[in-house]
């Protein structure tokens, strides 16, 4: 008989920050998991290493080529508009408040996530298990939930119901059960979002209310954006205490571990950033879609940059090919790896050097300079770059930012002086993965991808990895 399972995701947690906190003795809950025989390895994120792409990878066990979510901000070719999941309040305003709220609350899971991908909530729900999630933005499941605030539902019919896990809690907007948890307001100073998650988690544990819970803690990422990954104050201690509150709700750590297996991981890392630049500046002379207008007529290009990655979309009539657009970035110090497709191959350029790459049954076919995607600098770089390029909703050119740089978002905001993520570089890409108590014989591979988490969860419950999946549908994106 399996234990129930908690998958805790601490947004933006790097292995280095975790190790520092453990060495200083400031993370009692995480230390306890290691002392209880926990397995701890370094895993690798997806690309772009930004939250919507990564949480979709965690939920589906697939990369953006299959799950279909290309970036934090992207151009929806089918609808001729920019999708913005919340790079900043200014970016949300720039692309239209109502549309951005719709995209981030309901659009990702309901409209953008490929039907060809299967979420862990769908798979486990179909197997008769009780699934639960708190604040996790890629939540598609088998249970319909109506929005909880009647006034909001009356005014905004588009997100009055969504399909999620059986027990579903999402920033007070959707709550399958009345838990008495405080409002998860967006003013993060006091760690209020995680406090909401901890209150819901406590309620679920005391009622033995799930077989599988995704416990998502975003406040650490928020603090790390502001102060940088080296200086995020006590934010990690607060995330650790949210784990401790789950243990306490079970009656103590021993009781918790006798009833539950737990995986703790992150979606992506973070790196310090000192410079913010507009990716758009490289494309002088071309007509760029202005987010405020949100109409593509007369424009050549759409640039959707956010954090440390950017997408460049060619519109019909654009006079430059993807290669010409990519080559413009050769001398841009903010652009590190620049990717595009040419024929059947992916092309990666860095500082004028070029690598062509293409998967084959025998491994990667490479031509040119392999050091462009040096695996020491870019963990799992070939596969991550390939899956990003093969996402139907991705731009024709994808840009990974250089160390120390961030791209200004569509609202003009950035985190220069703090931390950011999104690139292929190791600092943005490496995440810790800890597990305790997975079913017999299940171990973390030495350097797992975050896409290995959903198959591990399925395996723990005696299920196969979530099925053969089709590539993301092209229609509508
Ligand atoms: Zn972030």
Short mmCIF file of C-alpha atoms and ligand atoms in Angstrom, two decimals:
data_model
loop_
_atom_site.label_atom_id
_atom_site.label_comp_id
_atom_site.label_asym_id
_atom_site.label_seq_id
_atom_site.Cartn_x
_atom_site.Cartn_y
_atom_site.Cartn_z
CA UNK A 1 0.00 0.00 0.00
CA UNK A 2 1.42 3.37 -0.98
CA UNK A 3 1.71 6.39 1.23
CA UNK A 4 -0.06 9.55 0.21
CA UNK A 5 2.23 12.00 -1.56
CA UNK A 6 2.99 15.71 -1.27
CA UNK A 7 4.86 17.47 -4.10
CA UNK A 8 6.12 20.78 -2.70
CA UNK A 9 7.44 23.30 -5.24
CA UNK A 10 9.46 26.23 -3.85
CA UNK A 11 9.50 28.70 -6.72
CA UNK A 12 12.97 29.93 -7.71
CA UNK A 13 14.93 27.86 -5.20
CA UNK A 14 18.51 27.16 -6.33
CA UNK A 15 20.57 24.24 -4.99
CA UNK A 16 23.17 26.77 -3.79
CA UNK A 17 20.63 28.76 -1.75
CA UNK A 18 19.30 25.52 -0.28
CA UNK A 19 22.81 24.33 0.62
CA UNK A 20 23.65 27.66 2.27
CA UNK A 21 20.46 27.58 4.32
CA UNK A 22 21.10 23.99 5.39
CA UNK A 23 24.73 24.76 6.37
CA UNK A 24 23.56 27.66 8.52
CA UNK A 25 21.05 25.42 10.25
CA UNK A 26 18.16 27.68 9.29
CA UNK A 27 15.95 25.20 7.46
CA UNK A 28 14.75 22.74 10.08
CA UNK A 29 12.00 21.12 7.99
CA UNK A 30 14.21 20.49 4.97
CA UNK A 31 17.04 19.30 7.24
CA UNK A 32 14.65 16.88 8.83
CA UNK A 33 13.79 15.38 5.43
CA UNK A 34 17.48 14.78 4.72
CA UNK A 35 18.08 13.33 8.18
CA UNK A 36 15.13 10.99 7.63
CA UNK A 37 17.06 9.40 4.76
CA UNK A 38 15.91 11.78 2.05
CA UNK A 39 17.53 11.54 -1.35
CA UNK A 40 18.83 14.92 -2.59
CA UNK A 41 20.01 15.52 -6.15
CA UNK A 42 20.40 18.47 -8.51
CA UNK A 43 17.79 18.52 -11.25
CA UNK A 44 17.36 20.57 -14.41
CA UNK A 45 14.54 22.91 -15.41
CA UNK A 46 13.04 23.46 -18.83
CA UNK A 47 13.60 26.37 -21.25
CA UNK A 48 12.59 29.16 -21.04
CA UNK A 49 13.13 28.65 -17.31
CA UNK A 50 10.12 30.74 -16.30
CA UNK A 51 7.28 29.64 -14.06
CA UNK A 52 4.37 29.00 -16.49
CA UNK A 53 6.59 26.86 -18.74
CA UNK A 54 8.11 25.03 -15.77
CA UNK A 55 4.91 24.38 -13.82
CA UNK A 56 3.34 23.01 -17.01
CA UNK A 57 6.38 20.72 -17.36
CA UNK A 58 6.02 19.56 -13.76
CA UNK A 59 2.27 18.93 -14.18
CA UNK A 60 2.51 17.08 -17.49
CA UNK A 61 5.96 15.49 -17.44
CA UNK A 62 6.52 17.06 -20.84
CA UNK A 63 8.41 19.97 -22.34
CA UNK A 64 6.88 22.93 -24.17
CA UNK A 65 6.97 20.98 -27.44
CA UNK A 66 4.20 18.82 -25.97
CA UNK A 67 2.51 20.95 -23.30
CA UNK A 68 2.37 23.99 -25.58
CA UNK A 69 3.16 26.82 -23.11
CA UNK A 70 6.10 28.73 -24.67
CA UNK A 71 6.94 31.58 -22.27
CA UNK A 72 5.69 33.97 -19.62
CA UNK A 73 4.70 36.35 -22.42
CA UNK A 74 3.99 35.15 -25.96
CA UNK A 75 2.16 35.99 -29.16
CA UNK A 76 -1.02 34.03 -29.83
CA UNK A 77 -0.97 33.67 -33.60
CA UNK A 78 -4.51 32.26 -33.73
CA UNK A 79 -6.00 35.20 -31.81
CA UNK A 80 -3.50 37.82 -33.05
CA UNK A 81 -2.68 39.09 -29.56
CA UNK A 82 -0.06 38.92 -26.82
CA UNK A 83 -0.64 36.56 -23.91
CA UNK A 84 0.90 37.84 -20.66
CA UNK A 85 0.74 35.61 -17.57
CA UNK A 86 2.00 38.27 -15.18
CA UNK A 87 5.60 39.38 -15.75
CA UNK A 88 4.72 42.51 -13.77
CA UNK A 89 1.66 44.60 -13.03
CA UNK A 90 2.88 47.08 -15.67
CA UNK A 91 3.15 44.29 -18.28
CA UNK A 92 -0.35 43.14 -17.38
CA UNK A 93 -1.63 46.70 -17.82
CA UNK A 94 0.29 47.12 -21.09
CA UNK A 95 -1.32 44.07 -22.65
CA UNK A 96 -4.76 44.72 -21.17
CA UNK A 97 -5.70 44.03 -17.58
CA UNK A 98 -8.78 41.96 -18.30
CA UNK A 99 -7.12 39.71 -20.88
CA UNK A 100 -4.01 39.17 -18.76
CA UNK A 101 -6.07 38.22 -15.71
CA UNK A 102 -8.04 35.83 -17.84
CA UNK A 103 -4.85 34.33 -19.29
CA UNK A 104 -3.19 33.82 -15.92
CA UNK A 105 -6.21 32.65 -13.91
CA UNK A 106 -7.91 30.39 -16.44
CA UNK A 107 -6.34 30.67 -19.89
CA UNK A 108 -3.15 28.72 -19.26
CA UNK A 109 -4.80 25.57 -17.98
CA UNK A 110 -8.07 25.81 -19.86
CA UNK A 111 -7.20 27.30 -23.25
CA UNK A 112 -3.43 27.18 -23.83
CA UNK A 113 -2.26 23.89 -22.33
CA UNK A 114 -2.25 21.37 -25.18
CA UNK A 115 -5.05 18.78 -25.08
CA UNK A 116 -2.37 16.30 -26.16
CA UNK A 117 -0.63 16.61 -22.80
CA UNK A 118 -1.98 14.75 -19.77
CA UNK A 119 -1.64 16.37 -16.38
CA UNK A 120 -0.83 14.40 -13.28
CA UNK A 121 -4.19 15.58 -11.88
CA UNK A 122 -6.03 14.07 -14.85
CA UNK A 123 -4.06 10.83 -14.73
CA UNK A 124 -4.41 10.26 -10.99
CA UNK A 125 -8.03 11.40 -10.99
CA UNK A 126 -8.83 8.83 -13.70
CA UNK A 127 -7.23 6.18 -11.46
CA UNK A 128 -9.67 7.06 -8.68
CA UNK A 129 -7.18 8.96 -6.52
CA UNK A 130 -8.05 12.22 -4.76
CA UNK A 131 -5.86 15.01 -6.16
CA UNK A 132 -5.36 18.43 -4.60
CA UNK A 133 -3.46 21.62 -5.48
CA UNK A 134 -2.84 24.98 -3.83
CA UNK A 135 -2.07 28.03 -6.00
CA UNK A 136 -0.53 25.89 -8.76
CA UNK A 137 -1.16 27.60 -12.10
CA UNK A 138 -1.09 24.49 -14.32
CA UNK A 139 -3.95 22.66 -12.70
CA UNK A 140 -6.12 21.05 -15.38
CA UNK A 141 -8.04 18.14 -13.87
CA UNK A 142 -11.33 16.27 -14.00
CA UNK A 143 -13.38 18.36 -11.56
CA UNK A 144 -15.22 21.55 -12.48
CA UNK A 145 -14.95 24.43 -10.01
CA UNK A 146 -16.95 27.62 -10.11
CA UNK A 147 -15.31 30.89 -9.24
CA UNK A 148 -15.92 31.73 -5.62
CA UNK A 149 -16.53 35.47 -5.70
CA UNK A 150 -20.05 35.94 -7.07
CA UNK A 151 -19.44 39.53 -8.17
CA UNK A 152 -16.45 38.49 -10.22
CA UNK A 153 -18.37 35.67 -11.84
CA UNK A 154 -21.21 37.95 -12.78
CA UNK A 155 -18.94 40.48 -14.45
CA UNK A 156 -16.41 38.12 -15.97
CA UNK A 157 -18.23 35.13 -17.33
CA UNK A 158 -15.12 33.85 -19.09
CA UNK A 159 -13.55 32.43 -15.99
CA UNK A 160 -16.54 31.55 -13.94
CA UNK A 161 -15.60 27.87 -14.00
CA UNK A 162 -12.47 25.86 -14.65
CA UNK A 163 -11.50 22.19 -14.49
CA UNK A 164 -8.99 21.31 -11.78
CA UNK A 165 -8.08 18.71 -9.20
CA UNK A 166 -10.80 17.43 -6.88
CA UNK A 167 -9.58 19.67 -4.05
CA UNK A 168 -8.59 22.93 -5.61
CA UNK A 169 -7.45 26.18 -4.00
CA UNK A 170 -6.30 29.08 -6.15
CA UNK A 171 -5.70 32.49 -4.57
CA UNK A 172 -9.21 32.52 -3.05
CA UNK A 173 -10.69 32.62 -6.55
CA UNK A 174 -11.38 28.92 -6.59
CA UNK A 175 -11.82 27.01 -3.35
CA UNK A 176 -13.36 23.57 -3.43
CA UNK A 177 -13.74 23.57 0.36
CA UNK A 178 -14.19 26.26 2.99
CA UNK A 179 -10.95 26.07 4.97
CA UNK A 180 -10.91 29.38 6.80
CA UNK A 181 -7.53 30.20 5.16
CA UNK A 182 -6.72 33.93 5.06
CA UNK A 183 -6.87 35.92 1.85
CA UNK A 184 -3.93 35.20 -0.46
CA UNK A 185 -3.52 38.81 -1.44
CA UNK A 186 -0.84 39.85 -3.85
CA UNK A 187 1.00 42.15 -1.48
CA UNK A 188 3.81 39.75 -0.83
CA UNK A 189 5.74 41.63 1.86
CA UNK A 190 4.46 39.42 4.64
CA UNK A 191 4.63 36.20 2.65
CA UNK A 192 0.88 36.16 2.42
CA UNK A 193 0.55 33.82 -0.55
CA UNK A 194 2.50 31.05 1.16
CA UNK A 195 0.64 31.70 4.41
CA UNK A 196 -2.57 30.96 2.53
CA UNK A 197 -1.04 27.74 1.14
CA UNK A 198 0.10 26.68 4.62
CA UNK A 199 -3.37 27.23 6.07
CA UNK A 200 -4.97 25.19 3.28
CA UNK A 201 -2.27 22.51 3.66
CA UNK A 202 -2.94 22.24 7.36
CA UNK A 203 -6.66 21.87 6.70
CA UNK A 204 -6.07 19.13 4.12
CA UNK A 205 -3.63 17.17 6.31
CA UNK A 206 -5.80 17.28 9.41
CA UNK A 207 -8.71 15.90 7.37
CA UNK A 208 -6.60 13.34 5.51
CA UNK A 209 -8.10 15.08 2.51
CA UNK A 210 -6.04 13.87 -0.48
CA UNK A 211 -3.94 11.13 -2.00
CA UNK A 212 -1.73 13.59 -3.92
CA UNK A 213 -1.18 17.27 -3.13
CA UNK A 214 0.79 19.86 -5.09
CA UNK A 215 1.87 22.44 -2.53
CA UNK A 216 3.19 25.46 -4.41
CA UNK A 217 5.12 28.19 -2.57
CA UNK A 218 5.88 31.26 -4.72
CA UNK A 219 6.94 33.84 -2.11
CA UNK A 220 10.63 32.88 -2.15
CA UNK A 221 10.89 33.64 -5.89
CA UNK A 222 9.29 37.02 -5.31
CA UNK A 223 11.81 37.88 -2.58
CA UNK A 224 14.71 36.62 -4.68
CA UNK A 225 13.64 38.81 -7.63
CA UNK A 226 13.81 41.83 -5.37
CA UNK A 227 17.03 41.19 -3.48
CA UNK A 228 18.81 38.62 -5.66
CA UNK A 229 19.30 34.93 -4.93
CA UNK A 230 22.12 35.70 -2.48
CA UNK A 231 20.11 38.15 -0.43
CA UNK A 232 16.53 36.97 -0.19
CA UNK A 233 16.52 37.48 3.57
CA UNK A 234 14.46 35.04 5.55
CA UNK A 235 12.18 34.15 2.63
CA UNK A 236 13.58 30.62 2.41
CA UNK A 237 13.14 30.13 6.14
CA UNK A 238 9.50 31.09 5.67
CA UNK A 239 9.10 28.54 2.87
CA UNK A 240 10.73 25.96 5.13
CA UNK A 241 8.30 26.82 7.90
CA UNK A 242 5.41 26.19 5.47
CA UNK A 243 6.72 22.62 5.16
CA UNK A 244 7.04 22.49 8.94
CA UNK A 245 3.39 23.44 9.27
CA UNK A 246 2.43 20.38 7.21
CA UNK A 247 4.45 18.19 9.58
CA UNK A 248 2.81 19.82 12.60
CA UNK A 249 -0.66 19.30 11.12
CA UNK A 250 0.07 15.56 10.95
CA UNK A 251 1.08 15.52 14.62
CA UNK A 252 4.83 15.87 14.08
CA UNK A 253 7.50 14.91 11.56
CA UNK A 254 7.48 11.19 12.37
CA UNK A 255 3.72 10.98 12.03
CA UNK A 256 3.89 12.97 8.79
CA UNK A 257 6.53 10.68 7.28
CA UNK A 258 4.69 7.55 8.35
CA UNK A 259 1.63 8.69 6.39
CA UNK A 260 3.12 10.68 3.53
CA UNK A 261 5.91 10.50 0.99
CA UNK A 262 7.19 13.92 -0.04
CA UNK A 263 9.08 15.41 -2.97
CA UNK A 264 10.46 18.95 -2.61
CA UNK A 265 11.68 20.68 -5.73
CA UNK A 266 11.71 24.00 -7.56
CA UNK A 267 10.57 25.07 -11.00
CA UNK A 268 13.74 27.01 -11.95
CA UNK A 269 16.68 28.81 -10.34
CA UNK A 270 17.63 32.49 -10.30
CA UNK A 271 20.76 34.52 -11.06
CA UNK A 272 21.74 38.06 -10.05
CA UNK A 273 21.00 40.68 -12.73
CA UNK A 274 22.68 44.07 -13.01
CA UNK A 275 21.57 45.29 -16.45
CA UNK A 276 18.16 45.59 -18.05
CA UNK A 277 17.88 46.06 -21.80
CA UNK A 278 15.08 46.19 -24.32
CA UNK A 279 15.35 43.21 -26.65
CA UNK A 280 13.27 45.29 -29.08
CA UNK A 281 16.22 47.70 -29.61
CA UNK A 282 17.97 45.15 -31.85
CA UNK A 283 15.21 45.31 -34.41
CA UNK A 284 15.41 48.98 -35.33
CA UNK A 285 14.00 49.62 -38.80
CA UNK A 286 11.34 46.94 -38.46
CA UNK A 287 7.79 47.69 -37.38
CA UNK A 288 7.06 46.10 -34.01
CA UNK A 289 3.62 45.28 -32.67
CA UNK A 290 2.81 47.66 -29.83
CA UNK A 291 1.27 45.73 -26.94
CA UNK A 292 -1.13 48.55 -26.12
CA UNK A 293 -2.64 48.40 -29.60
CA UNK A 294 -2.78 44.58 -29.69
CA UNK A 295 -3.44 44.60 -33.43
CA UNK A 296 -0.87 43.19 -35.79
CA UNK A 297 -1.88 45.15 -38.90
CA UNK A 298 1.16 46.83 -40.46
CA UNK A 299 3.68 45.29 -38.08
CA UNK A 300 6.59 43.07 -39.10
CA UNK A 301 7.46 41.56 -35.75
CA UNK A 302 6.24 40.83 -32.27
CA UNK A 303 8.84 40.73 -29.50
CA UNK A 304 7.72 39.22 -26.18
CA UNK A 305 10.57 39.49 -23.71
CA UNK A 306 10.28 38.76 -20.01
CA UNK A 307 12.88 38.09 -17.37
CA UNK A 308 15.87 36.38 -19.03
CA UNK A 309 14.28 35.03 -22.22
CA UNK A 310 12.65 36.54 -25.26
CA UNK A 311 10.55 35.40 -28.20
CA UNK A 312 10.63 37.03 -31.62
CA UNK A 313 7.63 36.31 -33.90
CA UNK A 314 7.70 37.06 -37.63
CA UNK A 315 4.41 38.44 -38.90
CA UNK A 316 3.26 37.95 -42.51
CA UNK A 317 5.28 40.26 -44.73
CA UNK A 318 8.27 40.47 -42.38
CA UNK A 319 11.18 41.21 -44.72
CA UNK A 320 13.78 39.30 -42.68
CA UNK A 321 14.10 35.52 -42.30
CA UNK A 322 14.55 33.97 -38.88
CA UNK A 323 18.28 33.58 -39.52
CA UNK A 324 18.66 37.27 -40.38
CA UNK A 325 16.79 38.25 -37.23
CA UNK A 326 18.97 35.93 -35.15
CA UNK A 327 22.20 37.24 -36.69
CA UNK A 328 21.27 40.77 -35.65
CA UNK A 329 21.74 39.59 -32.08
CA UNK A 330 25.32 38.28 -32.65
CA UNK A 331 26.92 41.40 -31.22
CA UNK A 332 24.31 42.18 -28.57
CA UNK A 333 25.98 41.66 -25.16
CA UNK A 334 22.57 40.96 -23.58
CA UNK A 335 21.88 38.01 -25.92
CA UNK A 336 23.70 34.81 -25.10
CA UNK A 337 22.30 31.83 -27.01
CA UNK A 338 19.99 32.65 -29.91
CA UNK A 339 17.88 29.83 -31.34
CA UNK A 340 15.87 29.27 -34.49
CA UNK A 341 14.74 26.43 -36.76
CA UNK A 342 16.17 26.02 -40.25
CA UNK A 343 14.80 23.12 -42.30
CA UNK A 344 14.62 20.09 -40.02
CA UNK A 345 17.40 21.32 -37.73
CA UNK A 346 17.64 23.63 -34.77
CA UNK A 347 20.30 26.32 -34.95
CA UNK A 348 21.98 27.81 -31.88
CA UNK A 349 24.20 30.88 -32.28
CA UNK A 350 26.43 32.41 -29.63
CA UNK A 351 28.75 35.31 -30.36
CA UNK A 352 28.74 34.46 -34.07
CA UNK A 353 29.58 30.76 -33.59
CA UNK A 354 26.93 28.31 -34.73
CA UNK A 355 25.71 24.80 -33.93
CA UNK A 356 23.10 22.89 -35.92
CA UNK A 357 21.39 20.16 -33.96
CA UNK A 358 18.69 17.62 -34.56
CA UNK A 359 17.57 14.54 -32.61
CA UNK A 360 17.97 11.14 -34.21
CA UNK A 361 17.33 7.61 -32.93
CA UNK A 362 21.07 7.30 -32.23
CA UNK A 363 21.36 10.62 -30.35
CA UNK A 364 21.91 14.20 -31.45
CA UNK A 365 23.12 14.99 -34.95
CA UNK A 366 25.51 17.93 -34.52
CA UNK A 367 27.18 20.15 -37.06
CA UNK A 368 29.31 23.19 -36.32
CA UNK A 369 30.59 24.29 -32.89
CA UNK A 370 29.35 22.03 -30.07
CA UNK A 371 30.65 24.49 -27.46
CA UNK A 372 27.78 26.85 -28.37
CA UNK A 373 25.61 24.63 -26.16
CA UNK A 374 28.38 23.38 -23.84
CA UNK A 375 26.58 21.04 -21.40
CA UNK A 376 28.57 22.41 -18.44
CA UNK A 377 27.25 25.90 -19.08
CA UNK A 378 23.82 24.87 -20.35
CA UNK A 379 22.57 21.76 -18.51
CA UNK A 380 20.59 19.49 -20.83
CA UNK A 381 20.90 22.38 -23.28
CA UNK A 382 20.33 20.54 -26.55
CA UNK A 383 17.10 18.91 -25.45
CA UNK A 384 15.78 22.03 -23.73
CA UNK A 385 16.58 24.24 -26.72
CA UNK A 386 14.99 21.73 -29.10
CA UNK A 387 11.79 21.40 -27.07
CA UNK A 388 11.47 25.20 -26.80
CA UNK A 389 11.87 25.59 -30.57
CA UNK A 390 9.36 22.82 -31.28
CA UNK A 391 6.64 24.47 -29.20
CA UNK A 392 4.04 25.53 -31.79
CA UNK A 393 3.38 28.81 -29.95
CA UNK A 394 7.07 29.77 -29.70
CA UNK A 395 8.56 32.62 -31.69
CA UNK A 396 10.64 31.91 -34.79
CA UNK A 397 13.65 33.18 -32.81
CA UNK A 398 14.19 32.48 -29.10
CA UNK A 399 16.76 34.43 -27.10
CA UNK A 400 18.44 33.29 -23.89
CA UNK A 401 19.93 36.22 -21.95
CA UNK A 402 23.60 36.56 -21.05
CA UNK A 403 24.82 36.39 -17.46
CA UNK A 404 23.95 39.58 -15.56
CA UNK A 405 21.34 40.74 -18.08
CA UNK A 406 17.59 40.83 -18.08
CA UNK A 407 15.15 41.82 -20.82
CA UNK A 408 12.71 44.58 -19.93
CA UNK A 409 9.14 43.26 -20.02
CA UNK A 410 6.22 44.63 -22.05
CA UNK A 411 5.41 47.08 -19.29
CA UNK A 412 8.99 48.39 -19.09
CA UNK A 413 9.74 46.60 -15.79
CA UNK A 414 12.78 44.56 -14.81
CA UNK A 415 14.65 43.28 -11.74
CA UNK A 416 18.08 44.89 -12.30
CA UNK A 417 19.80 44.99 -8.93
CA UNK A 418 17.96 41.84 -7.89
CA UNK A 419 17.52 38.37 -9.35
CA UNK A 420 15.90 36.86 -12.42
CA UNK A 421 15.68 33.68 -14.48
CA UNK A 422 14.56 32.34 -17.82
CA UNK A 423 17.81 31.49 -19.60
CA UNK A 424 19.53 28.23 -20.52
CA UNK A 425 22.44 29.00 -18.17
CA UNK A 426 23.03 26.70 -15.20
CA UNK A 427 22.18 29.33 -12.57
CA UNK A 428 18.65 29.75 -13.94
CA UNK A 429 18.30 26.07 -14.72
CA UNK A 430 19.49 23.94 -11.80
CA UNK A 431 16.98 23.04 -9.10
CA UNK A 432 17.18 20.88 -5.99
CA UNK A 433 15.09 17.71 -5.85
CA UNK A 434 14.57 15.93 -2.53
CA UNK A 435 12.42 12.86 -1.99
CA UNK A 436 11.57 10.84 1.09
CA UNK A 437 9.38 7.77 1.15
CA UNK A 438 8.58 7.10 -2.49
CA UNK A 439 7.22 3.61 -3.07
CA UNK A 440 9.70 0.73 -3.01
CA UNK A 441 12.43 0.91 -5.56
CA UNK A 442 11.63 4.39 -6.82
CA UNK A 443 14.68 6.65 -6.74
CA UNK A 444 15.50 9.98 -8.31
CA UNK A 445 17.80 9.65 -11.31
CA UNK A 446 21.20 11.38 -10.80
CA UNK A 447 20.28 14.57 -12.71
CA UNK A 448 16.53 14.49 -13.24
CA UNK A 449 14.62 16.92 -15.39
CA UNK A 450 11.60 18.56 -13.81
CA UNK A 451 9.70 16.58 -16.46
CA UNK A 452 10.67 13.42 -14.53
CA UNK A 453 8.53 14.47 -11.55
CA UNK A 454 5.12 13.56 -13.02
CA UNK A 455 6.29 10.05 -14.02
CA UNK A 456 7.75 9.62 -10.51
CA UNK A 457 4.42 10.61 -8.97
CA UNK A 458 2.61 8.20 -11.28
CA UNK A 459 5.10 5.45 -10.45
CA UNK A 460 4.64 5.99 -6.74
CA UNK A 461 0.94 5.22 -7.16
CA UNK A 462 1.68 2.18 -9.31
CA UNK A 463 0.74 3.86 -12.57
CA UNK A 464 2.73 4.09 -15.80
CA UNK A 465 4.28 7.40 -16.85
CA UNK A 466 1.42 9.53 -18.17
CA UNK A 467 0.81 7.93 -21.52
CA UNK A 468 1.95 8.45 -25.08
CA UNK A 469 1.35 12.03 -25.91
CA UNK A 470 0.94 13.83 -29.16
CA UNK A 471 3.04 16.89 -29.92
CA UNK A 472 1.23 20.10 -29.07
CA UNK A 473 -1.47 20.89 -31.60
CA UNK A 474 -0.59 23.65 -34.05
CA UNK A 475 -4.17 24.76 -34.55
CA UNK A 476 -5.12 27.84 -32.62
CA UNK A 477 -1.72 28.93 -31.36
ZN1 LIG B 1 10.27 34.44 -10.98
#
